Amino acid sequence: MNNNYNIKVKKWNFIALILCGIEIVLSIIDLPGSLNPDKTFYQKLGNDGMEIFNQLNSMSIKIFAVLNLLIVIAFFVLFFNANKSLKSKKNIKKYPYFLNLVWTVIVVLFTILTTSDLGSITDDSSTKLGMLLFTVFFILLLKIPIIMVLINIFKLDIGEDNE
């Protein structure tokens, strides 16, 4: 029975590792646009476009983009090390997965706080809310592997001080 959960932990950890790697690639691709948004694109949208540009060009957005990339790289390293430990039949720690969920909550809160005014072009609050809810739902959906790793670790009853 424990071997079955160990296989599940390996599988879900590997999926989390792959998703984390994809997130790193997408963050690197998006980083130039986050650090230096194209003003001409937003000028074409008029005053509302310039408001969006000013919000996207703020220092807090730039700092968060870099910080997010660094933290996602750290999670990738932690998940990779866990993957190596699992292949060696060693126990793994729970804290990287809990920290990943905490970071996800921070990302969701930051997204909600910084995108609340981005839909002013349409003046349709239901559209803004729908897009925001879809974004939050999609972010949380991608955390299913993290949750599954934790569930299966708890089923294995791996202690935090085990190496």
Short mmCIF file of N, CA and C in Angstrom, two decimals:
data_model
loop_
_atom_site.label_atom_id
_atom_site.label_comp_id
_atom_site.label_asym_id
_atom_site.label_seq_id
_atom_site.Cartn_x
_atom_site.Cartn_y
_atom_site.Cartn_z
N MET A 1 0.83 -1.21 0.00
CA MET A 1 0.00 0.00 0.00
C MET A 1 0.87 1.26 0.00
N ASN A 2 1.91 1.29 0.85
CA ASN A 2 2.79 2.46 0.89
C ASN A 2 3.51 2.67 -0.43
N ASN A 3 3.88 1.58 -1.10
CA ASN A 3 4.55 1.68 -2.38
C ASN A 3 3.64 2.36 -3.40
N ASN A 4 2.34 2.08 -3.33
CA ASN A 4 1.38 2.71 -4.22
C ASN A 4 1.36 4.23 -4.03
N TYR A 5 1.37 4.68 -2.76
CA TYR A 5 1.40 6.11 -2.49
C TYR A 5 2.72 6.73 -2.90
N ASN A 6 3.82 5.98 -2.74
CA ASN A 6 5.12 6.47 -3.15
C ASN A 6 5.15 6.71 -4.67
N ILE A 7 4.56 5.80 -5.41
CA ILE A 7 4.46 5.95 -6.87
C ILE A 7 3.62 7.18 -7.21
N LYS A 8 2.54 7.37 -6.47
CA LYS A 8 1.69 8.54 -6.71
C LYS A 8 2.42 9.84 -6.39
N VAL A 9 3.20 9.85 -5.31
CA VAL A 9 3.98 11.04 -4.97
C VAL A 9 4.96 11.34 -6.09
N LYS A 10 5.64 10.30 -6.60
CA LYS A 10 6.60 10.49 -7.69
C LYS A 10 5.90 11.07 -8.92
N LYS A 11 4.75 10.48 -9.25
CA LYS A 11 4.02 10.92 -10.45
C LYS A 11 3.59 12.38 -10.32
N TRP A 12 2.95 12.74 -9.20
CA TRP A 12 2.45 14.10 -9.04
C TRP A 12 3.60 15.10 -8.89
N ASN A 13 4.69 14.68 -8.26
CA ASN A 13 5.84 15.57 -8.14
C ASN A 13 6.44 15.83 -9.52
N PHE A 14 6.50 14.80 -10.36
CA PHE A 14 7.03 14.98 -11.71
C PHE A 14 6.15 15.92 -12.52
N ILE A 15 4.84 15.79 -12.39
CA ILE A 15 3.92 16.70 -13.08
C ILE A 15 4.12 18.13 -12.57
N ALA A 16 4.26 18.28 -11.26
CA ALA A 16 4.51 19.62 -10.68
C ALA A 16 5.83 20.18 -11.20
N LEU A 17 6.84 19.33 -11.33
CA LEU A 17 8.14 19.76 -11.85
C LEU A 17 8.02 20.24 -13.29
N ILE A 18 7.29 19.50 -14.11
CA ILE A 18 7.09 19.89 -15.52
C ILE A 18 6.33 21.21 -15.60
N LEU A 19 5.25 21.35 -14.83
CA LEU A 19 4.48 22.60 -14.85
C LEU A 19 5.32 23.78 -14.38
N CYS A 20 6.17 23.54 -13.39
CA CYS A 20 7.05 24.58 -12.88
C CYS A 20 8.06 24.98 -13.96
N GLY A 21 8.58 24.00 -14.69
CA GLY A 21 9.50 24.29 -15.79
C GLY A 21 8.83 25.10 -16.88
N ILE A 22 7.60 24.75 -17.21
CA ILE A 22 6.84 25.52 -18.21
C ILE A 22 6.62 26.94 -17.72
N GLU A 23 6.31 27.10 -16.43
CA GLU A 23 6.11 28.43 -15.86
C GLU A 23 7.38 29.26 -15.94
N ILE A 24 8.54 28.63 -15.74
CA ILE A 24 9.81 29.35 -15.86
C ILE A 24 10.00 29.84 -17.29
N VAL A 25 9.78 28.96 -18.26
CA VAL A 25 9.95 29.34 -19.67
C VAL A 25 9.01 30.49 -20.03
N LEU A 26 7.74 30.38 -19.63
CA LEU A 26 6.78 31.44 -19.93
C LEU A 26 7.14 32.75 -19.23
N SER A 27 7.64 32.66 -18.00
CA SER A 27 8.04 33.86 -17.27
C SER A 27 9.23 34.54 -17.93
N ILE A 28 10.18 33.74 -18.42
CA ILE A 28 11.34 34.30 -19.11
C ILE A 28 10.91 34.97 -20.41
N ILE A 29 10.01 34.33 -21.14
CA ILE A 29 9.50 34.92 -22.39
C ILE A 29 8.75 36.22 -22.11
N ASP A 30 7.99 36.26 -21.01
CA ASP A 30 7.18 37.42 -20.66
C ASP A 30 7.99 38.53 -19.99
N LEU A 31 9.15 38.21 -19.46
CA LEU A 31 9.92 39.18 -18.67
C LEU A 31 10.25 40.47 -19.42
N PRO A 32 10.72 40.43 -20.67
CA PRO A 32 11.00 41.70 -21.36
C PRO A 32 9.76 42.59 -21.48
N GLY A 33 8.61 41.99 -21.76
CA GLY A 33 7.37 42.76 -21.84
C GLY A 33 6.92 43.30 -20.50
N SER A 34 7.23 42.57 -19.44
CA SER A 34 6.87 43.04 -18.10
C SER A 34 7.78 44.17 -17.64
N LEU A 35 9.05 44.07 -17.99
CA LEU A 35 10.00 45.09 -17.56
C LEU A 35 9.95 46.34 -18.42
N ASN A 36 9.54 46.18 -19.69
CA ASN A 36 9.50 47.32 -20.60
C ASN A 36 8.30 47.19 -21.54
N PRO A 37 7.08 47.48 -21.04
CA PRO A 37 5.89 47.34 -21.89
C PRO A 37 5.95 48.30 -23.09
N ASP A 38 5.35 47.88 -24.21
CA ASP A 38 5.35 48.66 -25.45
C ASP A 38 4.32 49.78 -25.36
N LYS A 39 4.82 50.99 -25.20
CA LYS A 39 3.94 52.15 -25.01
C LYS A 39 3.08 52.42 -26.25
N THR A 40 3.63 52.19 -27.45
CA THR A 40 2.88 52.50 -28.67
C THR A 40 1.61 51.67 -28.78
N PHE A 41 1.66 50.42 -28.33
CA PHE A 41 0.47 49.57 -28.36
C PHE A 41 -0.63 50.17 -27.50
N TYR A 42 -0.27 50.63 -26.31
CA TYR A 42 -1.27 51.17 -25.37
C TYR A 42 -1.73 52.56 -25.78
N GLN A 43 -0.89 53.31 -26.49
CA GLN A 43 -1.30 54.64 -26.97
C GLN A 43 -2.43 54.51 -27.99
N LYS A 44 -2.43 53.43 -28.75
CA LYS A 44 -3.49 53.21 -29.74
C LYS A 44 -4.85 53.02 -29.09
N LEU A 45 -4.86 52.66 -27.81
CA LEU A 45 -6.11 52.42 -27.09
C LEU A 45 -6.66 53.69 -26.44
N GLY A 46 -5.95 54.80 -26.58
CA GLY A 46 -6.42 56.07 -26.03
C GLY A 46 -6.07 56.23 -24.56
N ASN A 47 -6.89 57.04 -23.87
CA ASN A 47 -6.64 57.33 -22.45
C ASN A 47 -6.68 56.08 -21.58
N ASP A 48 -7.66 55.21 -21.85
CA ASP A 48 -7.74 53.98 -21.08
C ASP A 48 -6.50 53.12 -21.28
N GLY A 49 -6.01 53.09 -22.51
CA GLY A 49 -4.79 52.33 -22.80
C GLY A 49 -3.59 52.87 -22.06
N MET A 50 -3.51 54.19 -21.96
CA MET A 50 -2.38 54.79 -21.23
C MET A 50 -2.48 54.53 -19.74
N GLU A 51 -3.71 54.46 -19.21
CA GLU A 51 -3.87 54.10 -17.80
C GLU A 51 -3.37 52.68 -17.56
N ILE A 52 -3.70 51.79 -18.48
CA ILE A 52 -3.23 50.41 -18.37
C ILE A 52 -1.71 50.38 -18.47
N PHE A 53 -1.15 51.12 -19.43
CA PHE A 53 0.31 51.17 -19.58
C PHE A 53 0.98 51.67 -18.31
N ASN A 54 0.44 52.74 -17.74
CA ASN A 54 1.04 53.28 -16.51
C ASN A 54 0.99 52.26 -15.37
N GLN A 55 -0.10 51.52 -15.30
CA GLN A 55 -0.21 50.49 -14.27
C GLN A 55 0.80 49.37 -14.52
N LEU A 56 0.90 48.92 -15.78
CA LEU A 56 1.83 47.84 -16.12
C LEU A 56 3.29 48.28 -16.01
N ASN A 57 3.53 49.56 -16.18
CA ASN A 57 4.89 50.10 -16.15
C ASN A 57 5.31 50.49 -14.73
N SER A 58 4.47 50.23 -13.75
CA SER A 58 4.80 50.60 -12.38
C SER A 58 5.91 49.71 -11.83
N MET A 59 6.65 50.25 -10.88
CA MET A 59 7.77 49.52 -10.30
C MET A 59 7.29 48.24 -9.58
N SER A 60 6.10 48.29 -8.97
CA SER A 60 5.62 47.11 -8.24
C SER A 60 5.40 45.93 -9.19
N ILE A 61 4.88 46.18 -10.38
CA ILE A 61 4.67 45.11 -11.36
C ILE A 61 6.01 44.55 -11.82
N LYS A 62 6.97 45.42 -12.05
CA LYS A 62 8.29 44.98 -12.51
C LYS A 62 9.00 44.15 -11.43
N ILE A 63 8.95 44.63 -10.20
CA ILE A 63 9.59 43.90 -9.10
C ILE A 63 8.92 42.54 -8.91
N PHE A 64 7.59 42.52 -8.99
CA PHE A 64 6.87 41.27 -8.80
C PHE A 64 7.20 40.27 -9.91
N ALA A 65 7.35 40.75 -11.15
CA ALA A 65 7.68 39.86 -12.26
C ALA A 65 9.03 39.18 -12.04
N VAL A 66 10.03 39.96 -11.62
CA VAL A 66 11.36 39.40 -11.36
C VAL A 66 11.32 38.48 -10.15
N LEU A 67 10.67 38.92 -9.09
CA LEU A 67 10.56 38.11 -7.87
C LEU A 67 9.86 36.79 -8.16
N ASN A 68 8.79 36.84 -8.93
CA ASN A 68 8.06 35.62 -9.28
C ASN A 68 8.96 34.65 -10.04
N LEU A 69 9.73 35.15 -10.99
CA LEU A 69 10.64 34.29 -11.75
C LEU A 69 11.66 33.63 -10.83
N LEU A 70 12.24 34.39 -9.93
CA LEU A 70 13.24 33.84 -9.00
C LEU A 70 12.62 32.79 -8.08
N ILE A 71 11.43 33.06 -7.60
CA ILE A 71 10.77 32.11 -6.69
C ILE A 71 10.36 30.84 -7.43
N VAL A 72 9.89 30.98 -8.66
CA VAL A 72 9.52 29.80 -9.44
C VAL A 72 10.76 28.95 -9.74
N ILE A 73 11.88 29.59 -10.01
CA ILE A 73 13.13 28.84 -10.21
C ILE A 73 13.50 28.09 -8.93
N ALA A 74 13.33 28.74 -7.79
CA ALA A 74 13.62 28.08 -6.50
C ALA A 74 12.71 26.86 -6.31
N PHE A 75 11.43 27.00 -6.64
CA PHE A 75 10.51 25.86 -6.52
C PHE A 75 10.92 24.74 -7.48
N PHE A 76 11.36 25.10 -8.66
CA PHE A 76 11.81 24.09 -9.62
C PHE A 76 12.97 23.28 -9.04
N VAL A 77 13.93 23.98 -8.44
CA VAL A 77 15.07 23.31 -7.82
C VAL A 77 14.60 22.40 -6.68
N LEU A 78 13.69 22.90 -5.85
CA LEU A 78 13.18 22.09 -4.74
C LEU A 78 12.43 20.85 -5.24
N PHE A 79 11.61 21.02 -6.27
CA PHE A 79 10.86 19.88 -6.81
C PHE A 79 11.81 18.89 -7.51
N PHE A 80 12.85 19.42 -8.16
CA PHE A 80 13.84 18.56 -8.81
C PHE A 80 14.58 17.73 -7.77
N ASN A 81 14.98 18.37 -6.67
CA ASN A 81 15.65 17.65 -5.59
C ASN A 81 14.73 16.60 -4.97
N ALA A 82 13.46 16.94 -4.83
CA ALA A 82 12.49 15.97 -4.31
C ALA A 82 12.36 14.80 -5.27
N ASN A 83 12.38 15.08 -6.55
CA ASN A 83 12.29 14.03 -7.56
C ASN A 83 13.49 13.08 -7.46
N LYS A 84 14.68 13.65 -7.27
CA LYS A 84 15.88 12.82 -7.09
C LYS A 84 15.78 11.98 -5.82
N SER A 85 15.29 12.59 -4.74
CA SER A 85 15.13 11.84 -3.49
C SER A 85 14.13 10.71 -3.64
N LEU A 86 13.04 10.97 -4.34
CA LEU A 86 12.03 9.93 -4.54
C LEU A 86 12.58 8.78 -5.37
N LYS A 87 13.40 9.09 -6.37
CA LYS A 87 14.01 8.03 -7.17
C LYS A 87 14.96 7.18 -6.33
N SER A 88 15.59 7.81 -5.34
CA SER A 88 16.50 7.09 -4.43
C SER A 88 15.76 6.46 -3.26
N LYS A 89 14.44 6.53 -3.32
CA LYS A 89 13.56 5.99 -2.26
C LYS A 89 13.80 6.65 -0.91
N LYS A 90 14.13 7.94 -0.95
CA LYS A 90 14.28 8.73 0.28
C LYS A 90 13.01 9.52 0.52
N ASN A 91 12.79 9.86 1.77
CA ASN A 91 11.63 10.68 2.12
C ASN A 91 11.86 12.13 1.71
N ILE A 92 10.77 12.81 1.44
CA ILE A 92 10.87 14.22 1.05
C ILE A 92 10.13 15.09 2.06
N LYS A 93 10.48 16.37 2.04
CA LYS A 93 9.89 17.35 2.95
C LYS A 93 8.57 17.87 2.36
N LYS A 94 7.72 18.34 3.24
CA LYS A 94 6.43 18.90 2.82
C LYS A 94 6.52 20.40 2.57
N TYR A 95 7.48 21.08 3.21
CA TYR A 95 7.47 22.54 3.18
C TYR A 95 7.55 23.16 1.79
N PRO A 96 8.27 22.58 0.79
CA PRO A 96 8.26 23.24 -0.53
C PRO A 96 6.87 23.32 -1.14
N TYR A 97 6.07 22.31 -0.88
CA TYR A 97 4.72 22.26 -1.45
C TYR A 97 3.79 23.24 -0.74
N PHE A 98 3.94 23.32 0.59
CA PHE A 98 3.15 24.32 1.33
C PHE A 98 3.57 25.74 0.93
N LEU A 99 4.87 25.97 0.81
CA LEU A 99 5.34 27.30 0.39
C LEU A 99 4.84 27.64 -1.01
N ASN A 100 4.79 26.63 -1.89
CA ASN A 100 4.28 26.87 -3.23
C ASN A 100 2.82 27.29 -3.19
N LEU A 101 2.03 26.66 -2.33
CA LEU A 101 0.62 27.05 -2.20
C LEU A 101 0.49 28.45 -1.61
N VAL A 102 1.33 28.78 -0.64
CA VAL A 102 1.31 30.13 -0.06
C VAL A 102 1.68 31.15 -1.13
N TRP A 103 2.72 30.85 -1.93
CA TRP A 103 3.12 31.77 -3.00
C TRP A 103 1.98 31.92 -4.02
N THR A 104 1.25 30.85 -4.28
CA THR A 104 0.12 30.92 -5.20
C THR A 104 -0.95 31.87 -4.68
N VAL A 105 -1.22 31.82 -3.39
CA VAL A 105 -2.19 32.74 -2.79
C VAL A 105 -1.70 34.18 -2.94
N ILE A 106 -0.41 34.41 -2.74
CA ILE A 106 0.15 35.75 -2.90
C ILE A 106 0.00 36.21 -4.35
N VAL A 107 0.29 35.33 -5.30
CA VAL A 107 0.15 35.67 -6.73
C VAL A 107 -1.30 36.00 -7.06
N VAL A 108 -2.23 35.20 -6.55
CA VAL A 108 -3.65 35.45 -6.82
C VAL A 108 -4.07 36.80 -6.23
N LEU A 109 -3.67 37.07 -4.99
CA LEU A 109 -4.01 38.36 -4.37
C LEU A 109 -3.39 39.52 -5.15
N PHE A 110 -2.14 39.37 -5.56
CA PHE A 110 -1.48 40.42 -6.34
C PHE A 110 -2.20 40.63 -7.67
N THR A 111 -2.60 39.53 -8.30
CA THR A 111 -3.33 39.61 -9.57
C THR A 111 -4.65 40.34 -9.38
N ILE A 112 -5.37 40.00 -8.33
CA ILE A 112 -6.65 40.66 -8.07
C ILE A 112 -6.45 42.15 -7.80
N LEU A 113 -5.46 42.47 -7.00
CA LEU A 113 -5.23 43.87 -6.64
C LEU A 113 -4.71 44.71 -7.80
N THR A 114 -3.93 44.11 -8.69
CA THR A 114 -3.34 44.91 -9.77
C THR A 114 -4.14 44.88 -11.06
N THR A 115 -5.08 43.97 -11.21
CA THR A 115 -5.85 43.93 -12.46
C THR A 115 -7.26 44.45 -12.28
N SER A 116 -7.58 44.97 -11.13
CA SER A 116 -8.96 45.41 -10.90
C SER A 116 -9.36 46.56 -11.81
N ASP A 117 -8.41 47.36 -12.27
CA ASP A 117 -8.74 48.50 -13.13
C ASP A 117 -8.43 48.24 -14.60
N LEU A 118 -7.93 47.08 -14.96
CA LEU A 118 -7.50 46.85 -16.33
C LEU A 118 -8.66 46.68 -17.30
N GLY A 119 -9.85 46.47 -16.83
CA GLY A 119 -10.98 46.27 -17.73
C GLY A 119 -11.76 47.52 -18.02
N SER A 120 -11.22 48.69 -17.74
CA SER A 120 -11.98 49.92 -17.89
C SER A 120 -12.26 50.26 -19.35
N ILE A 121 -11.61 49.58 -20.29
CA ILE A 121 -11.85 49.86 -21.70
C ILE A 121 -13.28 49.46 -22.07
N THR A 122 -13.75 48.34 -21.57
CA THR A 122 -15.08 47.86 -21.93
C THR A 122 -16.17 48.43 -21.06
N ASP A 123 -15.81 48.91 -19.89
CA ASP A 123 -16.78 49.40 -18.91
C ASP A 123 -17.83 48.34 -18.58
N ASP A 124 -17.49 47.09 -18.74
CA ASP A 124 -18.40 46.01 -18.44
C ASP A 124 -17.83 45.24 -17.26
N SER A 125 -18.35 45.53 -16.08
CA SER A 125 -17.79 44.93 -14.86
C SER A 125 -17.98 43.42 -14.83
N SER A 126 -19.05 42.91 -15.45
CA SER A 126 -19.24 41.46 -15.44
C SER A 126 -18.17 40.77 -16.29
N THR A 127 -17.76 41.40 -17.38
CA THR A 127 -16.68 40.85 -18.21
C THR A 127 -15.37 40.85 -17.44
N LYS A 128 -15.09 41.97 -16.74
CA LYS A 128 -13.87 42.06 -15.93
C LYS A 128 -13.86 40.97 -14.86
N LEU A 129 -14.99 40.82 -14.19
CA LEU A 129 -15.09 39.83 -13.13
C LEU A 129 -14.92 38.42 -13.69
N GLY A 130 -15.55 38.16 -14.82
CA GLY A 130 -15.43 36.85 -15.45
C GLY A 130 -14.00 36.51 -15.84
N MET A 131 -13.30 37.48 -16.42
CA MET A 131 -11.91 37.26 -16.80
C MET A 131 -11.03 37.05 -15.58
N LEU A 132 -11.28 37.82 -14.54
CA LEU A 132 -10.50 37.70 -13.32
C LEU A 132 -10.74 36.35 -12.65
N LEU A 133 -12.01 35.93 -12.59
CA LEU A 133 -12.32 34.62 -12.00
C LEU A 133 -11.72 33.48 -12.81
N PHE A 134 -11.75 33.60 -14.14
CA PHE A 134 -11.14 32.57 -14.98
C PHE A 134 -9.64 32.49 -14.72
N THR A 135 -8.98 33.63 -14.61
CA THR A 135 -7.54 33.66 -14.34
C THR A 135 -7.23 33.00 -13.01
N VAL A 136 -7.98 33.37 -11.98
CA VAL A 136 -7.76 32.79 -10.64
C VAL A 136 -8.04 31.28 -10.67
N PHE A 137 -9.12 30.87 -11.33
CA PHE A 137 -9.45 29.45 -11.43
C PHE A 137 -8.34 28.69 -12.15
N PHE A 138 -7.83 29.24 -13.23
CA PHE A 138 -6.76 28.59 -14.00
C PHE A 138 -5.49 28.46 -13.17
N ILE A 139 -5.15 29.50 -12.43
CA ILE A 139 -3.97 29.46 -11.55
C ILE A 139 -4.14 28.34 -10.52
N LEU A 140 -5.31 28.27 -9.91
CA LEU A 140 -5.55 27.25 -8.89
C LEU A 140 -5.61 25.84 -9.48
N LEU A 141 -6.13 25.72 -10.69
CA LEU A 141 -6.20 24.43 -11.37
C LEU A 141 -4.80 23.85 -11.58
N LEU A 142 -3.85 24.72 -11.87
CA LEU A 142 -2.48 24.27 -12.08
C LEU A 142 -1.79 23.82 -10.79
N LYS A 143 -2.43 24.04 -9.65
CA LYS A 143 -1.85 23.64 -8.37
C LYS A 143 -2.35 22.27 -7.90
N ILE A 144 -3.18 21.62 -8.70
CA ILE A 144 -3.66 20.29 -8.34
C ILE A 144 -2.51 19.31 -8.10
N PRO A 145 -1.46 19.29 -8.94
CA PRO A 145 -0.35 18.36 -8.65
C PRO A 145 0.31 18.61 -7.29
N ILE A 146 0.44 19.87 -6.90
CA ILE A 146 1.04 20.20 -5.60
C ILE A 146 0.17 19.63 -4.48
N ILE A 147 -1.13 19.83 -4.60
CA ILE A 147 -2.06 19.33 -3.59
C ILE A 147 -2.02 17.80 -3.53
N MET A 148 -1.94 17.17 -4.70
CA MET A 148 -1.90 15.71 -4.74
C MET A 148 -0.60 15.17 -4.13
N VAL A 149 0.51 15.87 -4.35
CA VAL A 149 1.77 15.45 -3.70
C VAL A 149 1.59 15.49 -2.19
N LEU A 150 1.04 16.59 -1.68
CA LEU A 150 0.85 16.71 -0.23
C LEU A 150 -0.09 15.63 0.31
N ILE A 151 -1.18 15.39 -0.38
CA ILE A 151 -2.12 14.36 0.07
C ILE A 151 -1.42 13.01 0.18
N ASN A 152 -0.65 12.66 -0.84
CA ASN A 152 0.01 11.37 -0.84
C ASN A 152 1.18 11.31 0.14
N ILE A 153 1.85 12.44 0.38
CA ILE A 153 2.89 12.46 1.41
C ILE A 153 2.26 12.20 2.78
N PHE A 154 1.14 12.85 3.03
CA PHE A 154 0.46 12.62 4.32
C PHE A 154 0.00 11.17 4.44
N LYS A 155 -0.43 10.57 3.35
CA LYS A 155 -0.83 9.17 3.39
C LYS A 155 0.37 8.27 3.69
N LEU A 156 1.55 8.68 3.22
CA LEU A 156 2.76 7.93 3.53
C LEU A 156 3.25 8.21 4.95
N ASP A 157 2.74 9.29 5.53
CA ASP A 157 3.12 9.71 6.87
C ASP A 157 4.63 9.96 6.97
N ILE A 158 5.14 10.75 6.02
CA ILE A 158 6.56 11.12 6.02
C ILE A 158 6.75 12.28 6.98
N GLY A 159 7.67 12.16 7.91
CA GLY A 159 7.93 13.23 8.88
C GLY A 159 8.81 14.31 8.31
N GLU A 160 8.70 15.53 8.84
CA GLU A 160 9.48 16.67 8.37
C GLU A 160 10.97 16.52 8.66
N ASP A 161 11.34 15.82 9.73
CA ASP A 161 12.75 15.73 10.06
C ASP A 161 13.42 14.50 9.43
N ASN A 162 12.72 13.77 8.62
CA ASN A 162 13.34 12.64 7.91
C ASN A 162 14.10 13.16 6.70
N GLU A 163 15.22 12.58 6.43
CA GLU A 163 16.03 13.01 5.27
C GLU A 163 15.80 12.11 4.11
#
